[in-house]
Amino acid sequence: MVQRSSGWDPGRVSRGSRLHAVMRLVRIEHTLFSLPFAYAGAVLACLECIDARVVVLIALALLGLRTAAMAYNNIADLDIDRANPRTRNRPLVTGAVSLRDAWAAVVVGSVLYFVSAALLNRYALMLAPLLWLMAMAYPHAKRLHWLPHLHLGLVLGTVVLGGAVAAYGAQASSLADVLARAPWLYVAAVSLWVAGFDTFYAILDMEFDRRMNLGSIPARLGLRGALWASRLMHAASIVLLLASVPVYGLGLVALASMILASLLILYQHVLLARHGLEAIPRAFNINLAVGIIVGVGIIVDRLAAFPPLTSL
């Protein structure tokens, strides 16, 4: 593997308006990236429970949670981002966004999230504080242990859980009933997939994390160990994605989406093996397509009422 450094940072802000800087702070594209997970979780839990109201409230809840979490992540990491040459162009570091505006985003996003959860159903509101705490705790994970990538993966995995609760919660007889309807294989697959690509992304900061005594798999296991950890997590994710097709009674459209997503995940590791660290931006950005392909594949499969593979 070619070992070349990269200063690439998806969170950097260039010239633009104040609104543009705020959008970079909260990474609005992350909300769009997460929506297919939530809607896939919803249709897997209870397709017939979903109406326009549920669709809108899921989007608003996710927008609120992601806005609050991303803004707080930038606030909590401000000292680290200032010290890291790779992240010195982020909005809070450059002053493009003020701390006051960042805290306002945390508050407004949190209010939107909790109000949306309350309007969905009582179980969504009951679980909302747990999911909020998981998301808000993420920036502190690297200060406590060397597996923050799994923490981030779980945060994205709970988006699937949140969608399931949002859809089925109003019809559920108990919290146990709600949790039993959640597509846990898909939750685990998403969690491991996210943890896998966050692990190879963290290679960019391996030496910095070691100097700052911050936890990460690359800082703990080194370059080779991090790549193998990422490969193993992605291999497990692929197995779970493919296994979810028969387990949840999905059809050919979902299977095709899982196969295509799996090939894209594998392609990331081909790029890393051939081109080294300079391939990290390309490999990382491929995941935007992976999430959409899997989520949309599940949704279309359920909406189109294709017969499950087990009945073919």
PDB file of C-alpha atoms in Angstrom:
ATOM      1  CA  MET A   1       0.000   0.000   0.000  1.00  0.00           C
ATOM      2  CA  VAL A   2       1.293   3.439  -0.937  1.00  0.00           C
ATOM      3  CA  GLN A   3       1.540   5.590   2.173  1.00  0.00           C
ATOM      4  CA  ARG A   4       0.948   9.218   1.301  1.00  0.00           C
ATOM      5  CA  SER A   5      -0.491  11.858   3.581  1.00  0.00           C
ATOM      6  CA  SER A   6      -3.673  13.751   2.740  1.00  0.00           C
ATOM      7  CA  GLY A   7      -5.025  17.053   4.040  1.00  0.00           C
ATOM      8  CA  TRP A   8      -8.538  16.276   2.803  1.00  0.00           C
ATOM      9  CA  ASP A   9     -11.335  17.292   5.176  1.00  0.00           C
ATOM     10  CA  PRO A  10     -15.046  17.006   4.256  1.00  0.00           C
ATOM     11  CA  GLY A  11     -15.887  19.513   7.001  1.00  0.00           C
ATOM     12  CA  ARG A  12     -13.795  22.417   5.733  1.00  0.00           C
ATOM     13  CA  VAL A  13     -15.444  25.652   4.705  1.00  0.00           C
ATOM     14  CA  SER A  14     -14.294  27.848   1.848  1.00  0.00           C
ATOM     15  CA  ARG A  15     -15.540  31.288   0.906  1.00  0.00           C
ATOM     16  CA  GLY A  16     -19.266  31.752   1.005  1.00  0.00           C
ATOM     17  CA  SER A  17     -22.202  33.218   2.878  1.00  0.00           C
ATOM     18  CA  ARG A  18     -22.895  32.817   6.578  1.00  0.00           C
ATOM     19  CA  LEU A  19     -25.705  30.410   5.699  1.00  0.00           C
ATOM     20  CA  HIS A  20     -23.283  28.321   3.668  1.00  0.00           C
ATOM     21  CA  ALA A  21     -20.890  28.190   6.629  1.00  0.00           C
ATOM     22  CA  VAL A  22     -23.688  27.035   8.951  1.00  0.00           C
ATOM     23  CA  MET A  23     -24.674  24.359   6.434  1.00  0.00           C
ATOM     24  CA  ARG A  24     -21.070  23.128   6.432  1.00  0.00           C
ATOM     25  CA  LEU A  25     -21.056  23.165  10.241  1.00  0.00           C
ATOM     26  CA  VAL A  26     -24.073  20.877  10.518  1.00  0.00           C
ATOM     27  CA  ARG A  27     -23.237  18.972   7.281  1.00  0.00           C
ATOM     28  CA  ILE A  28     -26.759  19.136   5.906  1.00  0.00           C
ATOM     29  CA  GLU A  29     -25.848  16.385   3.448  1.00  0.00           C
ATOM     30  CA  HIS A  30     -25.518  14.011   6.422  1.00  0.00           C
ATOM     31  CA  THR A  31     -29.255  14.347   7.041  1.00  0.00           C
ATOM     32  CA  LEU A  32     -29.986  13.434   3.417  1.00  0.00           C
ATOM     33  CA  PHE A  33     -27.482  10.574   3.779  1.00  0.00           C
ATOM     34  CA  SER A  34     -29.338   9.281   6.869  1.00  0.00           C
ATOM     35  CA  LEU A  35     -32.935   9.569   5.634  1.00  0.00           C
ATOM     36  CA  PRO A  36     -32.964   6.298   3.634  1.00  0.00           C
ATOM     37  CA  PHE A  37     -31.928   4.410   6.792  1.00  0.00           C
ATOM     38  CA  ALA A  38     -34.838   5.842   8.748  1.00  0.00           C
ATOM     39  CA  TYR A  39     -37.405   5.193   6.033  1.00  0.00           C
ATOM     40  CA  ALA A  40     -36.064   1.680   5.427  1.00  0.00           C
ATOM     41  CA  GLY A  41     -36.413   0.952   9.144  1.00  0.00           C
ATOM     42  CA  ALA A  42     -39.959   2.288   9.003  1.00  0.00           C
ATOM     43  CA  VAL A  43     -41.107   0.177   6.036  1.00  0.00           C
ATOM     44  CA  LEU A  44     -39.462  -2.942   7.448  1.00  0.00           C
ATOM     45  CA  ALA A  45     -41.254  -2.461  10.775  1.00  0.00           C
ATOM     46  CA  CYS A  46     -44.718  -1.555   9.505  1.00  0.00           C
ATOM     47  CA  LEU A  47     -45.343  -0.377   5.956  1.00  0.00           C
ATOM     48  CA  GLU A  48     -49.090  -0.035   6.475  1.00  0.00           C
ATOM     49  CA  CYS A  49     -48.501   2.261   9.468  1.00  0.00           C
ATOM     50  CA  ILE A  50     -46.820   4.962   7.374  1.00  0.00           C
ATOM     51  CA  ASP A  51     -48.698   8.010   6.109  1.00  0.00           C
ATOM     52  CA  ALA A  52     -47.653  11.496   5.011  1.00  0.00           C
ATOM     53  CA  ARG A  53     -47.610  12.721   8.609  1.00  0.00           C
ATOM     54  CA  VAL A  54     -45.174  10.000   9.682  1.00  0.00           C
ATOM     55  CA  VAL A  55     -42.965  10.609   6.640  1.00  0.00           C
ATOM     56  CA  VAL A  56     -42.673  14.328   7.418  1.00  0.00           C
ATOM     57  CA  LEU A  57     -42.131  13.873  11.156  1.00  0.00           C
ATOM     58  CA  ILE A  58     -39.375  11.292  10.578  1.00  0.00           C
ATOM     59  CA  ALA A  59     -37.587  13.788   8.321  1.00  0.00           C
ATOM     60  CA  LEU A  60     -37.997  16.619  10.841  1.00  0.00           C
ATOM     61  CA  ALA A  61     -36.833  14.471  13.762  1.00  0.00           C
ATOM     62  CA  LEU A  62     -33.753  13.365  11.861  1.00  0.00           C
ATOM     63  CA  LEU A  63     -33.008  16.908  10.691  1.00  0.00           C
ATOM     64  CA  GLY A  64     -33.214  18.112  14.278  1.00  0.00           C
ATOM     65  CA  LEU A  65     -31.074  15.358  15.738  1.00  0.00           C
ATOM     66  CA  ARG A  66     -28.373  15.546  13.060  1.00  0.00           C
ATOM     67  CA  THR A  67     -28.247  19.352  13.266  1.00  0.00           C
ATOM     68  CA  ALA A  68     -27.848  19.293  17.042  1.00  0.00           C
ATOM     69  CA  ALA A  69     -25.309  16.466  17.006  1.00  0.00           C
ATOM     70  CA  MET A  70     -23.133  17.890  14.238  1.00  0.00           C
ATOM     71  CA  ALA A  71     -23.124  21.378  15.758  1.00  0.00           C
ATOM     72  CA  TYR A  72     -22.213  19.998  19.184  1.00  0.00           C
ATOM     73  CA  ASN A  73     -19.531  17.779  17.661  1.00  0.00           C
ATOM     74  CA  ASN A  74     -17.846  20.898  16.261  1.00  0.00           C
ATOM     75  CA  ILE A  75     -18.144  22.689  19.604  1.00  0.00           C
ATOM     76  CA  ALA A  76     -16.737  19.775  21.609  1.00  0.00           C
ATOM     77  CA  ASP A  77     -13.868  19.257  19.152  1.00  0.00           C
ATOM     78  CA  LEU A  78     -12.954  22.924  18.723  1.00  0.00           C
ATOM     79  CA  ASP A  79      -9.684  22.621  20.659  1.00  0.00           C
ATOM     80  CA  ILE A  80      -8.714  19.519  18.677  1.00  0.00           C
ATOM     81  CA  ASP A  81      -9.678  21.036  15.330  1.00  0.00           C
ATOM     82  CA  ARG A  82      -7.585  24.121  16.063  1.00  0.00           C
ATOM     83  CA  ALA A  83      -4.532  21.978  16.789  1.00  0.00           C
ATOM     84  CA  ASN A  84      -4.932  19.647  13.801  1.00  0.00           C
ATOM     85  CA  PRO A  85      -3.557  21.125  10.532  1.00  0.00           C
ATOM     86  CA  ARG A  86      -6.050  19.035   8.543  1.00  0.00           C
ATOM     87  CA  THR A  87      -9.103  20.576  10.251  1.00  0.00           C
ATOM     88  CA  ARG A  88      -8.055  24.205  10.633  1.00  0.00           C
ATOM     89  CA  ASN A  89     -10.489  25.319   7.926  1.00  0.00           C
ATOM     90  CA  ARG A  90     -13.624  24.161   9.716  1.00  0.00           C
ATOM     91  CA  PRO A  91     -16.303  26.830  10.333  1.00  0.00           C
ATOM     92  CA  LEU A  92     -15.806  27.296  14.079  1.00  0.00           C
ATOM     93  CA  VAL A  93     -12.015  27.334  13.771  1.00  0.00           C
ATOM     94  CA  THR A  94     -11.996  29.996  11.053  1.00  0.00           C
ATOM     95  CA  GLY A  95     -14.715  32.064  12.732  1.00  0.00           C
ATOM     96  CA  ALA A  96     -17.082  31.656   9.768  1.00  0.00           C
ATOM     97  CA  VAL A  97     -19.606  30.455  12.373  1.00  0.00           C
ATOM     98  CA  SER A  98     -19.621  31.818  15.928  1.00  0.00           C
ATOM     99  CA  LEU A  99     -19.915  29.689  19.047  1.00  0.00           C
ATOM    100  CA  ARG A 100     -23.187  31.449  19.772  1.00  0.00           C
ATOM    101  CA  ASP A 101     -24.608  30.368  16.412  1.00  0.00           C
ATOM    102  CA  ALA A 102     -23.319  26.817  16.924  1.00  0.00           C
ATOM    103  CA  TRP A 103     -25.005  26.561  20.324  1.00  0.00           C
ATOM    104  CA  ALA A 104     -28.177  27.989  18.790  1.00  0.00           C
ATOM    105  CA  ALA A 105     -28.083  25.156  16.236  1.00  0.00           C
ATOM    106  CA  VAL A 106     -27.752  22.640  19.081  1.00  0.00           C
ATOM    107  CA  VAL A 107     -30.767  24.075  20.899  1.00  0.00           C
ATOM    108  CA  VAL A 108     -32.997  24.535  17.843  1.00  0.00           C
ATOM    109  CA  GLY A 109     -32.090  21.094  16.491  1.00  0.00           C
ATOM    110  CA  SER A 110     -32.758  19.421  19.844  1.00  0.00           C
ATOM    111  CA  VAL A 111     -36.141  21.123  20.232  1.00  0.00           C
ATOM    112  CA  LEU A 112     -37.150  20.113  16.701  1.00  0.00           C
ATOM    113  CA  TYR A 113     -36.086  16.532  17.405  1.00  0.00           C
ATOM    114  CA  PHE A 114     -37.968  16.137  20.691  1.00  0.00           C
ATOM    115  CA  VAL A 115     -41.125  17.886  19.444  1.00  0.00           C
ATOM    116  CA  SER A 116     -41.170  15.653  16.349  1.00  0.00           C
ATOM    117  CA  ALA A 117     -40.708  12.548  18.518  1.00  0.00           C
ATOM    118  CA  ALA A 118     -43.570  13.646  20.778  1.00  0.00           C
ATOM    119  CA  LEU A 119     -45.852  14.157  17.783  1.00  0.00           C
ATOM    120  CA  LEU A 120     -45.025  10.693  16.424  1.00  0.00           C
ATOM    121  CA  ASN A 121     -45.950   8.465  19.363  1.00  0.00           C
ATOM    122  CA  ARG A 122     -45.216   7.891  23.037  1.00  0.00           C
ATOM    123  CA  TYR A 123     -42.555   5.245  22.412  1.00  0.00           C
ATOM    124  CA  ALA A 124     -40.686   7.539  20.042  1.00  0.00           C
ATOM    125  CA  LEU A 125     -40.681  10.165  22.793  1.00  0.00           C
ATOM    126  CA  MET A 126     -39.707   7.580  25.399  1.00  0.00           C
ATOM    127  CA  LEU A 127     -36.639   6.489  23.428  1.00  0.00           C
ATOM    128  CA  ALA A 128     -35.741   9.968  22.151  1.00  0.00           C
ATOM    129  CA  PRO A 129     -33.492  10.931  25.104  1.00  0.00           C
ATOM    130  CA  LEU A 130     -31.415   7.742  24.739  1.00  0.00           C
ATOM    131  CA  LEU A 131     -30.794   8.300  21.017  1.00  0.00           C
ATOM    132  CA  TRP A 132     -30.056  11.994  21.652  1.00  0.00           C
ATOM    133  CA  LEU A 133     -27.500  11.138  24.354  1.00  0.00           C
ATOM    134  CA  MET A 134     -25.798   8.595  22.095  1.00  0.00           C
ATOM    135  CA  ALA A 135     -25.441  11.148  19.322  1.00  0.00           C
ATOM    136  CA  MET A 136     -24.266  13.953  21.603  1.00  0.00           C
ATOM    137  CA  ALA A 137     -21.759  11.724  23.412  1.00  0.00           C
ATOM    138  CA  TYR A 138     -19.928  10.760  20.236  1.00  0.00           C
ATOM    139  CA  PRO A 139     -17.272  13.543  20.227  1.00  0.00           C
ATOM    140  CA  HIS A 140     -16.227  12.524  23.742  1.00  0.00           C
ATOM    141  CA  ALA A 141     -15.724   8.855  22.823  1.00  0.00           C
ATOM    142  CA  LYS A 142     -12.179   9.320  21.494  1.00  0.00           C
ATOM    143  CA  ARG A 143     -11.198  10.892  24.800  1.00  0.00           C
ATOM    144  CA  LEU A 144     -12.345   7.792  26.683  1.00  0.00           C
ATOM    145  CA  HIS A 145     -11.509   4.764  24.506  1.00  0.00           C
ATOM    146  CA  TRP A 146     -10.040   3.697  21.168  1.00  0.00           C
ATOM    147  CA  LEU A 147     -13.262   2.538  19.491  1.00  0.00           C
ATOM    148  CA  PRO A 148     -15.122   5.789  18.689  1.00  0.00           C
ATOM    149  CA  HIS A 149     -15.837   4.392  15.214  1.00  0.00           C
ATOM    150  CA  LEU A 150     -18.194   1.806  16.717  1.00  0.00           C
ATOM    151  CA  HIS A 151     -19.897   4.579  18.692  1.00  0.00           C
ATOM    152  CA  LEU A 152     -20.482   6.516  15.468  1.00  0.00           C
ATOM    153  CA  GLY A 153     -21.716   3.353  13.784  1.00  0.00           C
ATOM    154  CA  LEU A 154     -24.251   2.779  16.546  1.00  0.00           C
ATOM    155  CA  VAL A 155     -25.471   6.357  16.225  1.00  0.00           C
ATOM    156  CA  LEU A 156     -26.243   5.777  12.534  1.00  0.00           C
ATOM    157  CA  GLY A 157     -27.628   2.332  13.278  1.00  0.00           C
ATOM    158  CA  THR A 158     -30.125   3.808  15.727  1.00  0.00           C
ATOM    159  CA  VAL A 159     -31.495   5.906  12.870  1.00  0.00           C
ATOM    160  CA  VAL A 160     -32.896   2.635  11.515  1.00  0.00           C
ATOM    161  CA  LEU A 161     -34.313   1.865  14.959  1.00  0.00           C
ATOM    162  CA  GLY A 162     -35.801   5.354  15.160  1.00  0.00           C
ATOM    163  CA  GLY A 163     -37.582   4.878  11.843  1.00  0.00           C
ATOM    164  CA  ALA A 164     -39.043   1.580  13.020  1.00  0.00           C
ATOM    165  CA  VAL A 165     -40.293   3.111  16.271  1.00  0.00           C
ATOM    166  CA  ALA A 166     -41.720   6.111  14.427  1.00  0.00           C
ATOM    167  CA  ALA A 167     -43.741   3.856  12.124  1.00  0.00           C
ATOM    168  CA  TYR A 168     -44.912   1.132  14.479  1.00  0.00           C
ATOM    169  CA  GLY A 169     -44.996   2.904  17.848  1.00  0.00           C
ATOM    170  CA  ALA A 170     -48.588   4.143  17.609  1.00  0.00           C
ATOM    171  CA  GLN A 171     -49.857   0.562  17.080  1.00  0.00           C
ATOM    172  CA  ALA A 172     -47.557  -1.122  19.605  1.00  0.00           C
ATOM    173  CA  SER A 173     -48.866  -2.593  22.831  1.00  0.00           C
ATOM    174  CA  SER A 174     -45.620  -2.122  24.773  1.00  0.00           C
ATOM    175  CA  LEU A 175     -42.029  -0.976  24.455  1.00  0.00           C
ATOM    176  CA  ALA A 176     -41.001  -4.629  24.108  1.00  0.00           C
ATOM    177  CA  ASP A 177     -43.444  -4.962  21.218  1.00  0.00           C
ATOM    178  CA  VAL A 178     -41.870  -1.934  19.496  1.00  0.00           C
ATOM    179  CA  LEU A 179     -38.340  -3.254  19.943  1.00  0.00           C
ATOM    180  CA  ALA A 180     -39.353  -6.699  18.678  1.00  0.00           C
ATOM    181  CA  ARG A 181     -40.481  -5.140  15.368  1.00  0.00           C
ATOM    182  CA  ALA A 182     -37.189  -3.325  14.798  1.00  0.00           C
ATOM    183  CA  PRO A 183     -35.036  -4.764  11.955  1.00  0.00           C
ATOM    184  CA  TRP A 184     -32.018  -5.520  14.139  1.00  0.00           C
ATOM    185  CA  LEU A 185     -30.012  -7.209  11.370  1.00  0.00           C
ATOM    186  CA  TYR A 186     -30.210  -4.024   9.360  1.00  0.00           C
ATOM    187  CA  VAL A 187     -29.352  -1.929  12.433  1.00  0.00           C
ATOM    188  CA  ALA A 188     -26.211  -4.038  12.936  1.00  0.00           C
ATOM    189  CA  ALA A 189     -25.302  -3.959   9.232  1.00  0.00           C
ATOM    190  CA  VAL A 190     -25.498  -0.157   9.098  1.00  0.00           C
ATOM    191  CA  SER A 191     -23.554   0.188  12.354  1.00  0.00           C
ATOM    192  CA  LEU A 192     -20.667  -1.990  11.155  1.00  0.00           C
ATOM    193  CA  TRP A 193     -20.608  -0.418   7.706  1.00  0.00           C
ATOM    194  CA  VAL A 194     -20.318   3.114   9.159  1.00  0.00           C
ATOM    195  CA  ALA A 195     -17.722   2.007  11.722  1.00  0.00           C
ATOM    196  CA  GLY A 196     -15.720   0.406   8.915  1.00  0.00           C
ATOM    197  CA  PHE A 197     -15.426   3.490   6.729  1.00  0.00           C
ATOM    198  CA  ASP A 198     -14.887   5.780   9.723  1.00  0.00           C
ATOM    199  CA  THR A 199     -11.954   3.554  10.685  1.00  0.00           C
ATOM    200  CA  PHE A 200     -10.106   4.033   7.411  1.00  0.00           C
ATOM    201  CA  TYR A 201     -11.020   7.749   7.406  1.00  0.00           C
ATOM    202  CA  ALA A 202      -9.350   8.048  10.829  1.00  0.00           C
ATOM    203  CA  ILE A 203      -6.047   6.899   9.303  1.00  0.00           C
ATOM    204  CA  LEU A 204      -5.632  10.494   8.128  1.00  0.00           C
ATOM    205  CA  ASP A 205      -5.263  11.569  11.768  1.00  0.00           C
ATOM    206  CA  MET A 206      -3.352   8.545  13.063  1.00  0.00           C
ATOM    207  CA  GLU A 207      -0.155  10.379  14.036  1.00  0.00           C
ATOM    208  CA  PHE A 208      -2.036  13.414  15.339  1.00  0.00           C
ATOM    209  CA  ASP A 209      -4.250  11.212  17.531  1.00  0.00           C
ATOM    210  CA  ARG A 210      -1.196   9.516  18.977  1.00  0.00           C
ATOM    211  CA  ARG A 211       0.435  12.856  19.828  1.00  0.00           C
ATOM    212  CA  MET A 212      -2.781  14.139  21.426  1.00  0.00           C
ATOM    213  CA  ASN A 213      -3.490  10.848  23.223  1.00  0.00           C
ATOM    214  CA  LEU A 214      -6.823  10.469  21.434  1.00  0.00           C
ATOM    215  CA  GLY A 215      -8.376   7.074  20.896  1.00  0.00           C
ATOM    216  CA  SER A 216      -8.859   5.494  17.476  1.00  0.00           C
ATOM    217  CA  ILE A 217      -8.255   2.132  15.873  1.00  0.00           C
ATOM    218  CA  PRO A 218      -5.470   3.494  13.625  1.00  0.00           C
ATOM    219  CA  ALA A 219      -3.731   5.133  16.610  1.00  0.00           C
ATOM    220  CA  ARG A 220      -3.988   1.883  18.569  1.00  0.00           C
ATOM    221  CA  LEU A 221      -3.356  -0.747  15.872  1.00  0.00           C
ATOM    222  CA  GLY A 222      -1.437   1.182  13.230  1.00  0.00           C
ATOM    223  CA  LEU A 223      -2.064   1.467   9.504  1.00  0.00           C
ATOM    224  CA  ARG A 224      -2.185  -2.256   8.700  1.00  0.00           C
ATOM    225  CA  GLY A 225      -4.292  -3.078  11.755  1.00  0.00           C
ATOM    226  CA  ALA A 226      -6.767  -0.310  10.937  1.00  0.00           C
ATOM    227  CA  LEU A 227      -7.187  -1.503   7.356  1.00  0.00           C
ATOM    228  CA  TRP A 228      -7.816  -5.054   8.503  1.00  0.00           C
ATOM    229  CA  ALA A 229     -10.272  -3.880  11.155  1.00  0.00           C
ATOM    230  CA  SER A 230     -12.128  -1.890   8.488  1.00  0.00           C
ATOM    231  CA  ARG A 231     -12.167  -4.902   6.128  1.00  0.00           C
ATOM    232  CA  LEU A 232     -13.518  -7.218   8.829  1.00  0.00           C
ATOM    233  CA  MET A 233     -16.272  -4.799   9.838  1.00  0.00           C
ATOM    234  CA  HIS A 234     -17.265  -4.317   6.220  1.00  0.00           C
ATOM    235  CA  ALA A 235     -17.217  -8.074   5.576  1.00  0.00           C
ATOM    236  CA  ALA A 236     -19.563  -8.587   8.528  1.00  0.00           C
ATOM    237  CA  SER A 237     -21.780  -5.769   7.285  1.00  0.00           C
ATOM    238  CA  ILE A 238     -22.051  -7.346   3.833  1.00  0.00           C
ATOM    239  CA  VAL A 239     -23.032 -10.704   5.352  1.00  0.00           C
ATOM    240  CA  LEU A 240     -25.741  -9.020   7.445  1.00  0.00           C
ATOM    241  CA  LEU A 241     -27.062  -6.995   4.499  1.00  0.00           C
ATOM    242  CA  LEU A 242     -27.416 -10.100   2.358  1.00  0.00           C
ATOM    243  CA  ALA A 243     -28.892 -12.110   5.237  1.00  0.00           C
ATOM    244  CA  SER A 244     -31.527  -9.433   5.829  1.00  0.00           C
ATOM    245  CA  VAL A 245     -33.143 -10.153   2.444  1.00  0.00           C
ATOM    246  CA  PRO A 246     -34.611 -13.567   3.335  1.00  0.00           C
ATOM    247  CA  VAL A 247     -34.988 -12.740   7.045  1.00  0.00           C
ATOM    248  CA  TYR A 248     -37.271  -9.759   6.321  1.00  0.00           C
ATOM    249  CA  GLY A 249     -39.013 -11.339   3.344  1.00  0.00           C
ATOM    250  CA  LEU A 250     -37.528  -8.965   0.781  1.00  0.00           C
ATOM    251  CA  GLY A 251     -37.498  -9.561  -2.963  1.00  0.00           C
ATOM    252  CA  LEU A 252     -35.274  -9.200  -5.999  1.00  0.00           C
ATOM    253  CA  VAL A 253     -35.049  -5.402  -5.937  1.00  0.00           C
ATOM    254  CA  ALA A 254     -33.732  -5.423  -2.393  1.00  0.00           C
ATOM    255  CA  LEU A 255     -31.343  -8.267  -3.212  1.00  0.00           C
ATOM    256  CA  ALA A 256     -30.003  -6.364  -6.217  1.00  0.00           C
ATOM    257  CA  SER A 257     -29.473  -3.263  -4.101  1.00  0.00           C
ATOM    258  CA  MET A 258     -27.639  -5.276  -1.431  1.00  0.00           C
ATOM    259  CA  ILE A 259     -25.365  -6.881  -4.022  1.00  0.00           C
ATOM    260  CA  LEU A 260     -24.565  -3.539  -5.671  1.00  0.00           C
ATOM    261  CA  ALA A 261     -23.893  -1.924  -2.290  1.00  0.00           C
ATOM    262  CA  SER A 262     -21.657  -4.837  -1.307  1.00  0.00           C
ATOM    263  CA  LEU A 263     -19.631  -4.449  -4.492  1.00  0.00           C
ATOM    264  CA  LEU A 264     -19.197  -0.725  -3.804  1.00  0.00           C
ATOM    265  CA  ILE A 265     -18.033  -1.475  -0.262  1.00  0.00           C
ATOM    266  CA  LEU A 266     -15.492  -3.967  -1.590  1.00  0.00           C
ATOM    267  CA  TYR A 267     -14.365  -1.481  -4.234  1.00  0.00           C
ATOM    268  CA  GLN A 268     -13.390   0.971  -1.500  1.00  0.00           C
ATOM    269  CA  HIS A 269     -10.828  -1.500  -0.211  1.00  0.00           C
ATOM    270  CA  VAL A 270      -9.526  -2.129  -3.703  1.00  0.00           C
ATOM    271  CA  LEU A 271      -8.903   1.612  -4.038  1.00  0.00           C
ATOM    272  CA  LEU A 272      -7.153   1.758  -0.663  1.00  0.00           C
ATOM    273  CA  ALA A 273      -4.974  -1.238  -1.477  1.00  0.00           C
ATOM    274  CA  ARG A 274      -3.932   0.191  -4.847  1.00  0.00           C
ATOM    275  CA  HIS A 275      -3.554   3.888  -4.108  1.00  0.00           C
ATOM    276  CA  GLY A 276      -2.981   4.252  -0.360  1.00  0.00           C
ATOM    277  CA  LEU A 277      -4.035   7.263   1.669  1.00  0.00           C
ATOM    278  CA  GLU A 278      -4.635   9.421  -1.396  1.00  0.00           C
ATOM    279  CA  ALA A 279      -7.625   7.163  -2.181  1.00  0.00           C
ATOM    280  CA  ILE A 280      -9.353   7.844   1.156  1.00  0.00           C
ATOM    281  CA  PRO A 281     -11.491  10.754  -0.149  1.00  0.00           C
ATOM    282  CA  ARG A 282     -12.729   8.688  -3.095  1.00  0.00           C
ATOM    283  CA  ALA A 283     -13.338   5.605  -0.965  1.00  0.00           C
ATOM    284  CA  PHE A 284     -15.076   7.624   1.752  1.00  0.00           C
ATOM    285  CA  ASN A 285     -17.417   9.424  -0.658  1.00  0.00           C
ATOM    286  CA  ILE A 286     -18.532   6.143  -2.249  1.00  0.00           C
ATOM    287  CA  ASN A 287     -20.467   5.526   0.964  1.00  0.00           C
ATOM    288  CA  LEU A 288     -22.911   8.298   0.088  1.00  0.00           C
ATOM    289  CA  ALA A 289     -24.094   6.071  -2.745  1.00  0.00           C
ATOM    290  CA  VAL A 290     -24.043   2.900  -0.629  1.00  0.00           C
ATOM    291  CA  GLY A 291     -26.520   4.241   1.915  1.00  0.00           C
ATOM    292  CA  ILE A 292     -28.924   5.506  -0.732  1.00  0.00           C
ATOM    293  CA  ILE A 293     -28.764   2.297  -2.767  1.00  0.00           C
ATOM    294  CA  VAL A 294     -29.527   0.040   0.192  1.00  0.00           C
ATOM    295  CA  GLY A 295     -32.203   2.247   1.720  1.00  0.00           C
ATOM    296  CA  VAL A 296     -34.001   2.996  -1.520  1.00  0.00           C
ATOM    297  CA  GLY A 297     -33.757  -0.658  -2.569  1.00  0.00           C
ATOM    298  CA  ILE A 298     -35.554  -1.763   0.580  1.00  0.00           C
ATOM    299  CA  ILE A 299     -38.199   0.957   0.282  1.00  0.00           C
ATOM    300  CA  VAL A 300     -38.944   0.291  -3.401  1.00  0.00           C
ATOM    301  CA  ASP A 301     -39.049  -3.454  -2.786  1.00  0.00           C
ATOM    302  CA  ARG A 302     -41.680  -3.055  -0.067  1.00  0.00           C
ATOM    303  CA  LEU A 303     -43.714  -0.386  -1.849  1.00  0.00           C
ATOM    304  CA  ALA A 304     -43.816  -2.363  -5.099  1.00  0.00           C
ATOM    305  CA  ALA A 305     -44.936  -5.475  -3.221  1.00  0.00           C
ATOM    306  CA  PHE A 306     -42.479  -7.764  -4.982  1.00  0.00           C
ATOM    307  CA  PRO A 307     -42.799 -11.364  -3.819  1.00  0.00           C
ATOM    308  CA  PRO A 308     -40.179 -12.351  -1.260  1.00  0.00           C
ATOM    309  CA  LEU A 309     -37.319 -14.531  -2.478  1.00  0.00           C
ATOM    310  CA  THR A 310     -38.404 -17.286  -0.119  1.00  0.00           C
ATOM    311  CA  SER A 311     -41.636 -17.676  -2.111  1.00  0.00           C
ATOM    312  CA  LEU A 312     -40.013 -17.737  -5.557  1.00  0.00           C
TER     313      LEU A 312
END
